[in-house]
């Protein structure tokens, strides 16, 4: 979607961190930007900040609230003629190990980080398709959606977001709506100060990294915002943020490939499996990458 000026974007969790970085980039690109969040004070200050760049509105909405989503979509249809770019970004961190987590904490993490993404897509996608206009949906996962990092509940939700967006890319193959999935590494945001989980999980640090290193090597939300803007313009599925992830990803994919049965396989079964499982998006990305080299 090259032509963004004058179009409308809706960003969940757009009042802080990565969501605000994306909002700033889309505002600079000339879009009308509507952000939502759950904290009235940060919504107001983000709205003021964005209004200095362009046209911005802030609305309180919890991504778990499906009725509020539907009412908001009606309102954006009336006020803006619909949404052209949807960014499902709202999320919460949770690092406690599985053995310590409660069922309530599982529901909380999955409801916000995965079901919240589906709620946004299910609300806006039919309207975007019905408009017949080019559209784009971005969902924020995490590098923890591609690697089994610490924080298994969070990782389960983020793998879910990656899977949802890859499969959605295939479903929308022949439509004017494109999708991206954002998988950032550590970004300097307020995620550690976000809404508290139910119960009282013990605090867990992300690995044994020194606090100073963690803080000083984190990238800025604005950098992520620019990557998302580029991905929308270039219709790219994967939005990765850290060159440092290459080696870690290669280890995971190599480990999976090393576990594939080594027999010759059956050609007829191979044809069936390919027909059922192949996603054209992988070939397209590889072909485009080869063309760039
Ligand atoms: N910060 C990182 O290092 C990092 C890395 C990978 C992925 N992420 C992901 O990026 C996204 C944004 O996080 P961030 O780091 O910018 O944190 P942040 O706390 O600065 O921003 C999160 C935003 O989500 C909103 N939010 C939380 N619960 C909500 C709910 N129920 N309904 C609506 N809004 C809600 C918050 O109000 C806030 O605006 C999250 O999905 C997070 O999992 C963050």
CSV table of N, CA and C in Angstrom, one decimal, residues 11-15 35-39 43 59-62:
chain,number,residue,atom,x,y,z
A,11,UNK,N,-4.8,1.9,15.7
A,11,UNK,CA,-3.7,1.2,16.3
A,11,UNK,C,-4.0,0.9,17.8
A,12,UNK,N,-4.1,-0.4,18.1
A,12,UNK,CA,-4.4,-0.7,19.5
A,12,UNK,C,-3.1,-0.6,20.3
A,13,UNK,N,-3.2,-0.1,21.6
A,13,UNK,CA,-2.0,0.2,22.4
A,13,UNK,C,-1.1,1.2,21.7
A,14,UNK,N,-1.8,2.2,21.0
A,14,UNK,CA,-1.0,3.2,20.3
A,14,UNK,C,-0.6,4.4,21.2
A,15,UNK,N,-0.9,4.3,22.5
A,15,UNK,CA,-0.5,5.4,23.3
A,15,UNK,C,0.8,5.2,24.0
A,35,UNK,N,-5.8,6.0,17.9
A,35,UNK,CA,-5.1,5.1,18.8
A,35,UNK,C,-6.1,4.7,19.9
A,36,UNK,N,-5.9,3.5,20.5
A,36,UNK,CA,-6.6,3.1,21.7
A,36,UNK,C,-5.7,2.5,22.7
A,37,UNK,N,-6.2,2.6,24.0
A,37,UNK,CA,-5.4,2.0,25.1
A,37,UNK,C,-6.4,1.9,26.3
A,38,UNK,N,-5.8,1.6,27.4
A,38,UNK,CA,-6.6,1.5,28.6
A,38,UNK,C,-6.3,2.5,29.7
A,39,UNK,N,-5.4,3.4,29.5
A,39,UNK,CA,-5.0,4.3,30.5
A,39,UNK,C,-5.3,5.8,30.0
A,43,UNK,N,-3.3,8.1,27.1
A,43,UNK,CA,-4.0,8.3,25.8
A,43,UNK,C,-4.0,9.8,25.5
A,59,UNK,N,-8.9,7.0,21.8
A,59,UNK,CA,-10.2,6.4,22.3
A,59,UNK,C,-9.8,5.3,23.3
A,60,UNK,N,-10.6,5.3,24.4
A,60,UNK,CA,-10.3,4.2,25.4
A,60,UNK,C,-11.0,2.9,24.9
A,61,UNK,N,-10.3,1.9,24.8
A,61,UNK,CA,-10.9,0.6,24.4
A,61,UNK,C,-10.0,-0.6,24.9
A,62,UNK,N,-10.6,-1.5,25.5
A,62,UNK,CA,-9.9,-2.7,25.9
A,62,UNK,C,-10.1,-3.8,24.8
